[in-house]
Coordinates of C-alpha atoms (C1' of nucleotides) in Angstrom, one line a residue:
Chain E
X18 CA 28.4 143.2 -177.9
X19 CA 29.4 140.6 -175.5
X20 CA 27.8 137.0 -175.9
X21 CA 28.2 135.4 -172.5
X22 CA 25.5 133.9 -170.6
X23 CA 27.5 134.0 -167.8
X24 CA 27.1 138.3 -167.3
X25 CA 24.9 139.3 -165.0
X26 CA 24.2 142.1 -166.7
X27 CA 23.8 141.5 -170.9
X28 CA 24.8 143.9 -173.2
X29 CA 21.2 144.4 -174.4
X30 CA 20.0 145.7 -171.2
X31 CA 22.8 147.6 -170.8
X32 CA 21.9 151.1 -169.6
X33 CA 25.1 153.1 -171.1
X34 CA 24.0 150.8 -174.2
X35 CA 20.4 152.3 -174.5
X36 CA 21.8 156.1 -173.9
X37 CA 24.3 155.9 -176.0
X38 CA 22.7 154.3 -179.3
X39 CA 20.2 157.5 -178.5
X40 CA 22.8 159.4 -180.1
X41 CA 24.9 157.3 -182.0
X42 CA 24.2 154.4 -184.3
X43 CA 24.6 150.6 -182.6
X44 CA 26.9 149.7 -185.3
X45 CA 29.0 152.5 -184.0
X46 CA 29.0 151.8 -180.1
X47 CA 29.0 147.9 -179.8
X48 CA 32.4 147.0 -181.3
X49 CA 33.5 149.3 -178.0
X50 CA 32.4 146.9 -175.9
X51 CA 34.4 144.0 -177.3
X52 CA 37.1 145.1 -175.4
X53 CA 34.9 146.1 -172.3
X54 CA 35.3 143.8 -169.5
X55 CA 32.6 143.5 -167.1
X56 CA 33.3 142.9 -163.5
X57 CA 31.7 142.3 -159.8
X58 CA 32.6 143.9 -156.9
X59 CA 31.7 143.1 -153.3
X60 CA 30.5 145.5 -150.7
X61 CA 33.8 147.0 -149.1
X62 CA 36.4 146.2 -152.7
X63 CA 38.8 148.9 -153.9
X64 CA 37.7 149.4 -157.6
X65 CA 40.2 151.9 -158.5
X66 CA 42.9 153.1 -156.4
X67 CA 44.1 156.5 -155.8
X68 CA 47.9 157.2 -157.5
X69 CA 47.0 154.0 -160.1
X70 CA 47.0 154.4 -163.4
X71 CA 43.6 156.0 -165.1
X72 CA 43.2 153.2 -168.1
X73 CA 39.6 152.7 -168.0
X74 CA 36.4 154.7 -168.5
X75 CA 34.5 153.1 -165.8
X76 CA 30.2 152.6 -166.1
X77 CA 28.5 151.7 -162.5
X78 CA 25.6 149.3 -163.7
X79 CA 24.3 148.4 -160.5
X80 CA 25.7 149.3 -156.6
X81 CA 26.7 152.3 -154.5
X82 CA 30.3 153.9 -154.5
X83 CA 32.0 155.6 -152.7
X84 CA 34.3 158.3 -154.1
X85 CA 37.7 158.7 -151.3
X86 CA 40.7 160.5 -150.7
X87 CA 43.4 159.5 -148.4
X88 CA 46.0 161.8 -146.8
X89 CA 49.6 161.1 -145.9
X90 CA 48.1 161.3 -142.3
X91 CA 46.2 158.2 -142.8
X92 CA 42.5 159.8 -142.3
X93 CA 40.5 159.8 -145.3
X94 CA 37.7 162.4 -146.7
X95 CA 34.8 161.0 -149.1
X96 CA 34.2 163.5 -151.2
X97 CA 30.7 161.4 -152.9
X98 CA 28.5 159.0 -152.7
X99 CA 27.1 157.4 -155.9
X100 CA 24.3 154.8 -157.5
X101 CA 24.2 153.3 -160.4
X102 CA 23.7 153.2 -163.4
X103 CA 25.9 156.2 -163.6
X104 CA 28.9 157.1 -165.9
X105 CA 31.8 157.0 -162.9
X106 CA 35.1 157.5 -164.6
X107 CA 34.6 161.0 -165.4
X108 CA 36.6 162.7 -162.5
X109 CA 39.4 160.6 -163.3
X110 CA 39.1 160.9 -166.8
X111 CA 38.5 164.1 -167.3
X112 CA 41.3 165.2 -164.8
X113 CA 44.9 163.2 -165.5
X114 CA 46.1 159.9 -166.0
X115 CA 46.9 159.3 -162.5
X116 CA 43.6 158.6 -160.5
X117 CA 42.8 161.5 -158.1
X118 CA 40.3 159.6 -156.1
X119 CA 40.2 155.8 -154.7
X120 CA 36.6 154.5 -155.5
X121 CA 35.0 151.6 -152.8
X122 CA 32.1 149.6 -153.3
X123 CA 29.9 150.4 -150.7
X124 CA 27.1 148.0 -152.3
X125 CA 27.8 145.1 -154.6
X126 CA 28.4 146.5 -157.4
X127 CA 28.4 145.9 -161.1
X128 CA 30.8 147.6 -163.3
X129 CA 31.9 148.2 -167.3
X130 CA 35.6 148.9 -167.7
X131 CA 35.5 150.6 -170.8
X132 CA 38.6 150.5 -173.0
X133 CA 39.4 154.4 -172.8
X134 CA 40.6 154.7 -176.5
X135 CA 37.9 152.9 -178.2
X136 CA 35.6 155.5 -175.8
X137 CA 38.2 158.6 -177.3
X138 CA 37.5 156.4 -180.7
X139 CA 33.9 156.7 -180.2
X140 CA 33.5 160.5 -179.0
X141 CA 35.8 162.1 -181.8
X142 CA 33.6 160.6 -184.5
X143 CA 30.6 161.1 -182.9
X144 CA 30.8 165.4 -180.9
X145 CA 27.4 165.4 -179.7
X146 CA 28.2 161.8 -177.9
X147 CA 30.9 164.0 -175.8
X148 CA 29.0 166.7 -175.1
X149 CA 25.9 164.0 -173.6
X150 CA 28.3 162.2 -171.4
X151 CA 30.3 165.4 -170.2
X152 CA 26.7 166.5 -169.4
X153 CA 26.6 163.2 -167.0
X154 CA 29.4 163.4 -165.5
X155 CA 28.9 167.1 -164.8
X156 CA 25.8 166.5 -162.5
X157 CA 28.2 164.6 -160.5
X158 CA 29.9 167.8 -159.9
X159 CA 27.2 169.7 -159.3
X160 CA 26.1 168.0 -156.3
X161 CA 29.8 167.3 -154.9
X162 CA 30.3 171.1 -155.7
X163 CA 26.9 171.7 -153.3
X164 CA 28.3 169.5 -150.7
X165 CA 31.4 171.5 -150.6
X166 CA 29.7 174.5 -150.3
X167 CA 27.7 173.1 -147.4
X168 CA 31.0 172.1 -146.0
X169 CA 32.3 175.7 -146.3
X170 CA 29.1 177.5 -144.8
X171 CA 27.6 175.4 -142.3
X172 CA 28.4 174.3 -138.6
X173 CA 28.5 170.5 -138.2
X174 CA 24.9 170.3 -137.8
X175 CA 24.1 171.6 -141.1
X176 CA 26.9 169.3 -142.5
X177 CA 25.0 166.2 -141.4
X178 CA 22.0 167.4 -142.4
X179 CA 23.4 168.0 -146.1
X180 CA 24.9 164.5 -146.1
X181 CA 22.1 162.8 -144.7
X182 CA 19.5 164.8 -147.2
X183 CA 22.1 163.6 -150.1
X184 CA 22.0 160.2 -149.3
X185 CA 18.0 160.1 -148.9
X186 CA 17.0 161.4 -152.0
X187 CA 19.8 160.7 -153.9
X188 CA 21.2 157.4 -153.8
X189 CA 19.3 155.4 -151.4
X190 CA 15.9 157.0 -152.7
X191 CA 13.3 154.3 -152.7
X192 CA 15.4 151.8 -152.2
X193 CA 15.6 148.7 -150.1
X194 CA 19.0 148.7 -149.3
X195 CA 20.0 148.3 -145.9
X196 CA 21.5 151.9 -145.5
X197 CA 24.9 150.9 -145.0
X198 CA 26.8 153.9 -143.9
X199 CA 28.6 153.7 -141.1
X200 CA 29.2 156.4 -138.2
X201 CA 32.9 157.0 -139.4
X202 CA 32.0 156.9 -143.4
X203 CA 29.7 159.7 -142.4
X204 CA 32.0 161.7 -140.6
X205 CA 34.4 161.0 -143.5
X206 CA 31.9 162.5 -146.0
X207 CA 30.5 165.7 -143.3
X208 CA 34.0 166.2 -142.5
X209 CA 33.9 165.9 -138.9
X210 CA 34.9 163.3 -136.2
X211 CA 32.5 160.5 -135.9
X212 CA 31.6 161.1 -131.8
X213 CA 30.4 164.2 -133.3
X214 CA 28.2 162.4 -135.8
X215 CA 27.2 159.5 -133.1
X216 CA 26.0 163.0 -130.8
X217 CA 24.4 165.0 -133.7
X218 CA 22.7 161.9 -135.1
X219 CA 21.5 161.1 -131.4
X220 CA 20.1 164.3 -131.3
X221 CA 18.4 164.3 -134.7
X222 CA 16.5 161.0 -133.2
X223 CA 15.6 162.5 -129.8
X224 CA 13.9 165.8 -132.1
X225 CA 12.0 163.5 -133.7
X226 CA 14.0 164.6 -137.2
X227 CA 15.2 160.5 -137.7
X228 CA 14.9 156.9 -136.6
X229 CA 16.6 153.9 -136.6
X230 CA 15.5 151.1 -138.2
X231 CA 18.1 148.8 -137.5
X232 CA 21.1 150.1 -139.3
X233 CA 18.6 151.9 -141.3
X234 CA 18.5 155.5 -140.8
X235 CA 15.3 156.9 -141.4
X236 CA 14.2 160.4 -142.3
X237 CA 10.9 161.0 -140.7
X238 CA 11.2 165.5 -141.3
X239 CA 12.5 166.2 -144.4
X240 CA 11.6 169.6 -144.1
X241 CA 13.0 170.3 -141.3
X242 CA 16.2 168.9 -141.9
X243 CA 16.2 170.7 -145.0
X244 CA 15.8 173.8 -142.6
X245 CA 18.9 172.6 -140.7
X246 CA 21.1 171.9 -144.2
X247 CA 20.3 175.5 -144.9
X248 CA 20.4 177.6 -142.0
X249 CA 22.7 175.6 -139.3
Chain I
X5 CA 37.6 188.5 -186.6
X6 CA 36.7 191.7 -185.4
X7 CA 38.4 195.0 -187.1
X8 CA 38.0 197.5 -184.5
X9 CA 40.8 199.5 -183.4
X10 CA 39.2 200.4 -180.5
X11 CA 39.2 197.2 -178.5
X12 CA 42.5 196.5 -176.5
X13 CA 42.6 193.0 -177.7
X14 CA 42.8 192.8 -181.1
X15 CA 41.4 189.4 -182.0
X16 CA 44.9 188.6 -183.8
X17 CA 46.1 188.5 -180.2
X18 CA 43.5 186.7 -178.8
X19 CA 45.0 183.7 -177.0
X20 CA 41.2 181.2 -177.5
X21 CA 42.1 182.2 -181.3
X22 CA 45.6 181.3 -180.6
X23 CA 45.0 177.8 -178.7
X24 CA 41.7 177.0 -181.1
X25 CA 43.4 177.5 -184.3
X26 CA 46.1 174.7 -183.5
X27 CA 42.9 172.8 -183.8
X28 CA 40.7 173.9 -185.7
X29 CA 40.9 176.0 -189.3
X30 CA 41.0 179.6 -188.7
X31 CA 37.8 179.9 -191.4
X32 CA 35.7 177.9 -188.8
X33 CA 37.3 179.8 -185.8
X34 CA 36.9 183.5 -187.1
X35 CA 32.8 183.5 -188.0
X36 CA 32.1 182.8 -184.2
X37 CA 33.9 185.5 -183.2
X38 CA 31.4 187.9 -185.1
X39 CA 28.9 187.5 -182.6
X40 CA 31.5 187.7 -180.0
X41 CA 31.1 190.9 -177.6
X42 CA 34.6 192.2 -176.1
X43 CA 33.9 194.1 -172.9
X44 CA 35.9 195.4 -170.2
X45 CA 35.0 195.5 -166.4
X46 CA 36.7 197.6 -163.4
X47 CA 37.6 196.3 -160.4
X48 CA 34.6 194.9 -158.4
X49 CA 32.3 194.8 -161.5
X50 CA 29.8 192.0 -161.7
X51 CA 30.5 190.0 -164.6
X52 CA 27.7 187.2 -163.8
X53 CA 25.1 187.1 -161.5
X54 CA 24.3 184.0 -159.5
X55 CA 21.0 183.1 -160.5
X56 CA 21.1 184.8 -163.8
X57 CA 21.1 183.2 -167.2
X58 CA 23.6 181.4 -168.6
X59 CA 23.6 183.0 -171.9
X60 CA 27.1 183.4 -173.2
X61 CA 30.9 181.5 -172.7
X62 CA 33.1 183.6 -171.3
X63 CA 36.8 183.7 -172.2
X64 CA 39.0 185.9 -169.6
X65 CA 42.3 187.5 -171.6
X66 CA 43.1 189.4 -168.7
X67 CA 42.9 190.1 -165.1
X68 CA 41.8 188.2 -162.1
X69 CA 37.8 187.0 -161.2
X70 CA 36.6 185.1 -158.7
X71 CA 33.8 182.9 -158.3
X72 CA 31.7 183.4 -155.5
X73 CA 28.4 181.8 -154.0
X74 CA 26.0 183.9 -152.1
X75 CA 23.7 182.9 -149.2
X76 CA 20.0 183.9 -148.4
X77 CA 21.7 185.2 -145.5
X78 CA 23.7 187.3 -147.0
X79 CA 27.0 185.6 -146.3
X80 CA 29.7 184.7 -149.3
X81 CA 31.8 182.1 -150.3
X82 CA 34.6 182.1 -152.9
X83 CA 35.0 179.1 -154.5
X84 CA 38.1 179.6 -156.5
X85 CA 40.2 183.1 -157.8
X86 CA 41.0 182.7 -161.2
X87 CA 43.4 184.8 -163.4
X88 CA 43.6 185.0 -167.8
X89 CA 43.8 183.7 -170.3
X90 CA 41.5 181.2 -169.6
X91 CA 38.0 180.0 -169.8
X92 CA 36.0 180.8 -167.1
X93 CA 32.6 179.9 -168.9
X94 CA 32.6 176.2 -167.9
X95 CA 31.1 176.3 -164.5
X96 CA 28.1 177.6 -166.0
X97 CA 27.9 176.3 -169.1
X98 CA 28.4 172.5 -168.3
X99 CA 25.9 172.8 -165.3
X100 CA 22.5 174.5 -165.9
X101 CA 21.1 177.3 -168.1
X102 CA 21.6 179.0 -164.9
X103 CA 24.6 180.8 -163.0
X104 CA 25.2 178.7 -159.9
X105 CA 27.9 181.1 -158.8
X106 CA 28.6 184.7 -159.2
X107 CA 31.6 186.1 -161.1
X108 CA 33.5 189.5 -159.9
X109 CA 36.4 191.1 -161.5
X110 CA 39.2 191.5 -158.4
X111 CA 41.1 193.7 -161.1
X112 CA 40.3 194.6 -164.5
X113 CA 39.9 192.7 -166.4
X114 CA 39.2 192.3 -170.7
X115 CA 36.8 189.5 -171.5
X116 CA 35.0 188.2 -174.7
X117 CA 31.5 187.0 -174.5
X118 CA 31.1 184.6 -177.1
X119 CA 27.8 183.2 -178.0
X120 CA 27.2 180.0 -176.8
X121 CA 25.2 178.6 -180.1
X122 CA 28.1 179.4 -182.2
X123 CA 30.4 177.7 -179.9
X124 CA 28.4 174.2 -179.7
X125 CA 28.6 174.1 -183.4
X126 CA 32.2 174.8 -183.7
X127 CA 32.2 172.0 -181.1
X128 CA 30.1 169.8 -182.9
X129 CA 32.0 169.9 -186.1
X130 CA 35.4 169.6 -184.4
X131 CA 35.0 167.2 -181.4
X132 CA 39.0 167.6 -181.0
X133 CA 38.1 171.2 -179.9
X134 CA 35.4 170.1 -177.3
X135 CA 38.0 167.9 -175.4
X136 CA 40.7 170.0 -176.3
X137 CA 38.2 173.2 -174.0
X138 CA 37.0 170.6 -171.6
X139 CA 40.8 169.8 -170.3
X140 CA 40.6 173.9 -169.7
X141 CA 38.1 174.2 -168.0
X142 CA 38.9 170.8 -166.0
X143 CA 42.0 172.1 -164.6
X144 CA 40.0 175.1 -162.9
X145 CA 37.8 172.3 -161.3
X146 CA 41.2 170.6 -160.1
X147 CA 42.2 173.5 -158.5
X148 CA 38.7 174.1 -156.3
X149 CA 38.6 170.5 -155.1
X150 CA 41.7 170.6 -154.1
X151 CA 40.8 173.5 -152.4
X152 CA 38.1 172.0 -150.9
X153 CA 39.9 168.6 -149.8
X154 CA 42.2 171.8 -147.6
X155 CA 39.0 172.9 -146.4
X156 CA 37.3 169.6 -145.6
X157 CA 40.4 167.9 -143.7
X158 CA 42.5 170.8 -142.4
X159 CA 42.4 173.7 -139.5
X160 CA 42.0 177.3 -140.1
X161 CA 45.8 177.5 -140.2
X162 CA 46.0 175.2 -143.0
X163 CA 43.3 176.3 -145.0
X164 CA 45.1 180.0 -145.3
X165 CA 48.5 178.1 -146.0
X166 CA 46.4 176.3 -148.9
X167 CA 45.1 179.6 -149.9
X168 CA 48.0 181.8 -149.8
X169 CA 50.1 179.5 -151.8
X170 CA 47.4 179.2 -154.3
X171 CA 47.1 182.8 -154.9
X172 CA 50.7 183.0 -155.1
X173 CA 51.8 180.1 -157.5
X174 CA 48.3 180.3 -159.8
X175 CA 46.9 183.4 -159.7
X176 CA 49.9 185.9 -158.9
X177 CA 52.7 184.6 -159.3
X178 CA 55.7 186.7 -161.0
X179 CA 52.6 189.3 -161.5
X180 CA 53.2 193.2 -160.5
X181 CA 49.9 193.9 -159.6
X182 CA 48.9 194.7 -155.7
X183 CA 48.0 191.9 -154.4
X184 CA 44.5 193.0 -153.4
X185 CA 42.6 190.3 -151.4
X186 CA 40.9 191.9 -148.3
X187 CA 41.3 189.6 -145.4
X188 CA 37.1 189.7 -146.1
X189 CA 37.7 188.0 -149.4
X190 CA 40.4 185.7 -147.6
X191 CA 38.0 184.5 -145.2
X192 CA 35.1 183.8 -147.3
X193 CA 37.5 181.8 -149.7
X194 CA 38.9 179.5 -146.6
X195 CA 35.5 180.0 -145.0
X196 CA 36.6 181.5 -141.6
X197 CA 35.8 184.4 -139.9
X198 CA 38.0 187.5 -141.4
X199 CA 39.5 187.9 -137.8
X200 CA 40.8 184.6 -137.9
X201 CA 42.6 185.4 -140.7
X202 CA 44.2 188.7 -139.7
X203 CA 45.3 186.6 -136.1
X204 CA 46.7 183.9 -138.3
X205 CA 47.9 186.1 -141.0
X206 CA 50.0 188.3 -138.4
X207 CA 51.1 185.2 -136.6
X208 CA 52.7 184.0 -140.0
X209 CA 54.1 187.2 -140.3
X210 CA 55.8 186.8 -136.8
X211 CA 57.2 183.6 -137.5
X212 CA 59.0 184.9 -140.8
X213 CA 56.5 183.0 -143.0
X214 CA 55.3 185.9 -144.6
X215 CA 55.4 189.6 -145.0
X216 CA 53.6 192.7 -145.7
X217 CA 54.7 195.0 -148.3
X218 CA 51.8 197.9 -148.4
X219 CA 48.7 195.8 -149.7
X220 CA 50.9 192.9 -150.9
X221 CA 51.6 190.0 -149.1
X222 CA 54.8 188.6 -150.2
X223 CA 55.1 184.5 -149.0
X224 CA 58.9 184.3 -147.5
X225 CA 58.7 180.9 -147.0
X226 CA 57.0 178.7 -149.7
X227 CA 58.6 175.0 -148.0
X228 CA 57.2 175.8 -144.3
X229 CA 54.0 177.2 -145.8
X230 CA 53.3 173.7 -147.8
X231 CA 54.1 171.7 -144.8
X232 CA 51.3 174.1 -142.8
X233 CA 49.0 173.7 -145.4
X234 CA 49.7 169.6 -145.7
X235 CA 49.8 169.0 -142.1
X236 CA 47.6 171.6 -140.0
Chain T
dC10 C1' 30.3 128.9 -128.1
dC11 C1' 34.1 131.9 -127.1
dT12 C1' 36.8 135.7 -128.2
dG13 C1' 38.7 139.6 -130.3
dT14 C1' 37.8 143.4 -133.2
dA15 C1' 35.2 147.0 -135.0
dA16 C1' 31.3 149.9 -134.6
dC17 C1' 28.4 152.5 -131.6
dA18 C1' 27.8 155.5 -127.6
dT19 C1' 28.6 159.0 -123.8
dG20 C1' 30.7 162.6 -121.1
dA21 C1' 34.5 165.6 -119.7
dA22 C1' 38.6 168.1 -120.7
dA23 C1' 41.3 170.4 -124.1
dT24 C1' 41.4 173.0 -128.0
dA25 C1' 39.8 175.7 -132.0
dT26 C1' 36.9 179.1 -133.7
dT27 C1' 33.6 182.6 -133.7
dT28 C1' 31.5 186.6 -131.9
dC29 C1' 31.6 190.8 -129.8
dA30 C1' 33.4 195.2 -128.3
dC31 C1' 36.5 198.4 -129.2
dC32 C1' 40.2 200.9 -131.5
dT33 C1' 43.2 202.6 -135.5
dT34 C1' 44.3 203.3 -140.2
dT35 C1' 43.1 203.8 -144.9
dT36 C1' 40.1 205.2 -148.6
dA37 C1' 36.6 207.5 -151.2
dG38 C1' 33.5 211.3 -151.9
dG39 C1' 31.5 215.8 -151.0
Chain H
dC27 C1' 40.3 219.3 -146.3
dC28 C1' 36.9 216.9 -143.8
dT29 C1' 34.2 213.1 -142.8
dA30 C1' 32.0 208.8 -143.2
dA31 C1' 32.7 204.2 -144.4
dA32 C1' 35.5 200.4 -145.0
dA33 C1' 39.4 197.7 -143.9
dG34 C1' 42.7 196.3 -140.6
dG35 C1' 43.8 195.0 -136.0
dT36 C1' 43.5 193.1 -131.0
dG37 C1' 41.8 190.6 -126.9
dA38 C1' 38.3 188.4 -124.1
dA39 C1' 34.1 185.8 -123.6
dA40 C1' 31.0 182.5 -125.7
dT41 C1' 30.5 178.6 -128.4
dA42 C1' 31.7 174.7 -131.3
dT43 C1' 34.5 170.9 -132.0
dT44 C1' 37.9 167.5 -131.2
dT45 C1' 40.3 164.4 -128.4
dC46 C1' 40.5 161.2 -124.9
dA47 C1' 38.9 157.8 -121.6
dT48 C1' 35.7 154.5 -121.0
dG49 C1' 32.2 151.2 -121.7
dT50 C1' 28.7 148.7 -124.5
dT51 C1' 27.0 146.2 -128.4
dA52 C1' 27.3 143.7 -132.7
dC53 C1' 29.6 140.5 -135.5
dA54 C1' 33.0 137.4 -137.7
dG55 C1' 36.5 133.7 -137.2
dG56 C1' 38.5 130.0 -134.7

DNA sequence: CCTGTAACATGAAATATTTCACCTTTTAGG
DNA sequence: CCTAAAAGGTGAAATATTTCATGTTACAGG
């Protein structure tokens, strides 16, 4: 465990820390995060780059991400949106060595680099410990895999509607955040060009379906919307 | 392992024995195959039912499935074609207890049904195995989200460029079968209407990309076909 | 405080895609 | 062998979406 009063975030409270000794014993897990390094990132900072090098498990303590890939042509495509705490590395890890994805604070953020050998280390002496985290990193899929499928069924409507319905209930559920999405990172995510977000956002207010609060958008008719994420 | 010379695949053969025993001892690999049930299903059997539960792993020695979602309104989409030997259980068994996605044999195909308890405690002694299945069943997931990053960013002319050369360099490559995908089952896997693929299709044809040979379509030019499904 | 840049916004023209109507060919079943 | 159903095919009209041109607003840096 990491003695220094300096984190933000102590080991102790540590959220991977408390699921983690769930399974296995303390003794086991905290000589892992002696090599851990725990790091900041601003709103807007590249935390891993797509093409790098995959060397770290990464944890998300605190903060919203944004998970990104960039074509040749220059335009990008977000393929998720995350909170925290959440086990982040997965896609990366799981996949190759090369990172598939770029990932972007979109909130300050607050992140474990976990050493990915001590985590190997960890899992090979301790199975159910891989099936728990698979299991986490899997519900990451799951809704990625449902925004894809709204992106293959629906008409841009119904694409917004998805996206905005994600982003309600499950990353910026509750909280206080400003919701800081912009016009283009939405069209990145919906897949569409932002005029047509600005227009089918518009609309959305003048139904009655959303407001703006600022740069708050708010979802006043879930149900409907809901409707719309279906159906359109 | 099963003595029964009635099944086509003697387990001897069996490539998950074949892969499993370089990592685990054939005494712990052998017992779970008791409980294992071999079937066999004809071209455009059912193999899982969306919504169903999620009660065994599958392991597909042979022949070609796809994965399709269905919509209340009736309307499919294939997420991914996916040819043996390989696991096709993950899907199902890392989400939910329940099939998110239908599974249909597109030729016949000879699959084992093993039973999932069995197979988490082969897992749980051998947590080499259970990272060792995991990379199998990642590379499948891979595949769809690069399939869905076509879908997401590129025109219907891309998207049948993506899925053409998929089918031919992963799912039928060197193979003699017919290459039987409907222009139907085309368009629900690049989510277009199944005009737009026979106007696309016969355009390709046209410009020497491709070419019909009875039900087959042979891909005449693999380099142009990339840059289409890169770039449009 | 000024200024440039990025984000937000709108409408019209250009393009892409779907839907529809219709026809031909192939396939499966009685 | 006949027939109905399914698959393949084509073109035109209707619709959806993007691109472009233009302008406004918000915000950060000098």
């Amino acid at each position: 465990m990491i003695e220094n009063s300096q984190l933000l975030y102590q080991c102790k409270d540590c959220s991977l820390r408390q699921l983690s000794t769930l399974i296995v014993h303390e003794d086991e897990f905290d000589p892992m995060c002696r090599n851990t390094v725990q790091l900041h990132f601003s709103k807007g900072e590249t935390i891993l780059k797509q093409g790098g090098r995959a060397t770290n498990l990464l944890f998300l303590h605190r903060g919203v991400v944004k998970f990104s890939y960039r074509y040749d042509t220059g335009s990008n495509y977000i393929m998720t949106i995350i909170t925290g705490p959440k086990l982040v590395g997965g896609a990366n890890l799981f996949f190759r060595d090369i990172n598939i994805f770029s990932l972007t604070a979109m909130e300050d953020c607050e992140v474990c680099m976990v050493d990915i050998e001590d985590f190997k280390g960890l899992a090979l002496r301790n199975p159910t410990y891989v099936l728990a985290m698979i299991e986490q990193a899997m519900d990451m899929f799951q809704h990625s895999i449902f925004n894809f499928i709204s992106l293959a069924h629906n008409h841009v409507n119904g694409r917004i509607a998805t996206v905005l319905l994600y982003l309600w209930d499950h990353v910026y559920k509750d909280s206080e955040y400003k919701f800081t999405v912009s016009r283009k990172e939405l069209a990145e995510f919906a897949a569409c060009s932002h005029e047509n977000v600005i227009n089918t956002l518009s609309r959305f207010r003048r139904e009655g379906l959303i407001e703006f609060e600022g740069k708050k958008i708010v979802i006043l008719n879930h149900e409907t919307l809901t409707e719309i994420s279906k159906k359109g």
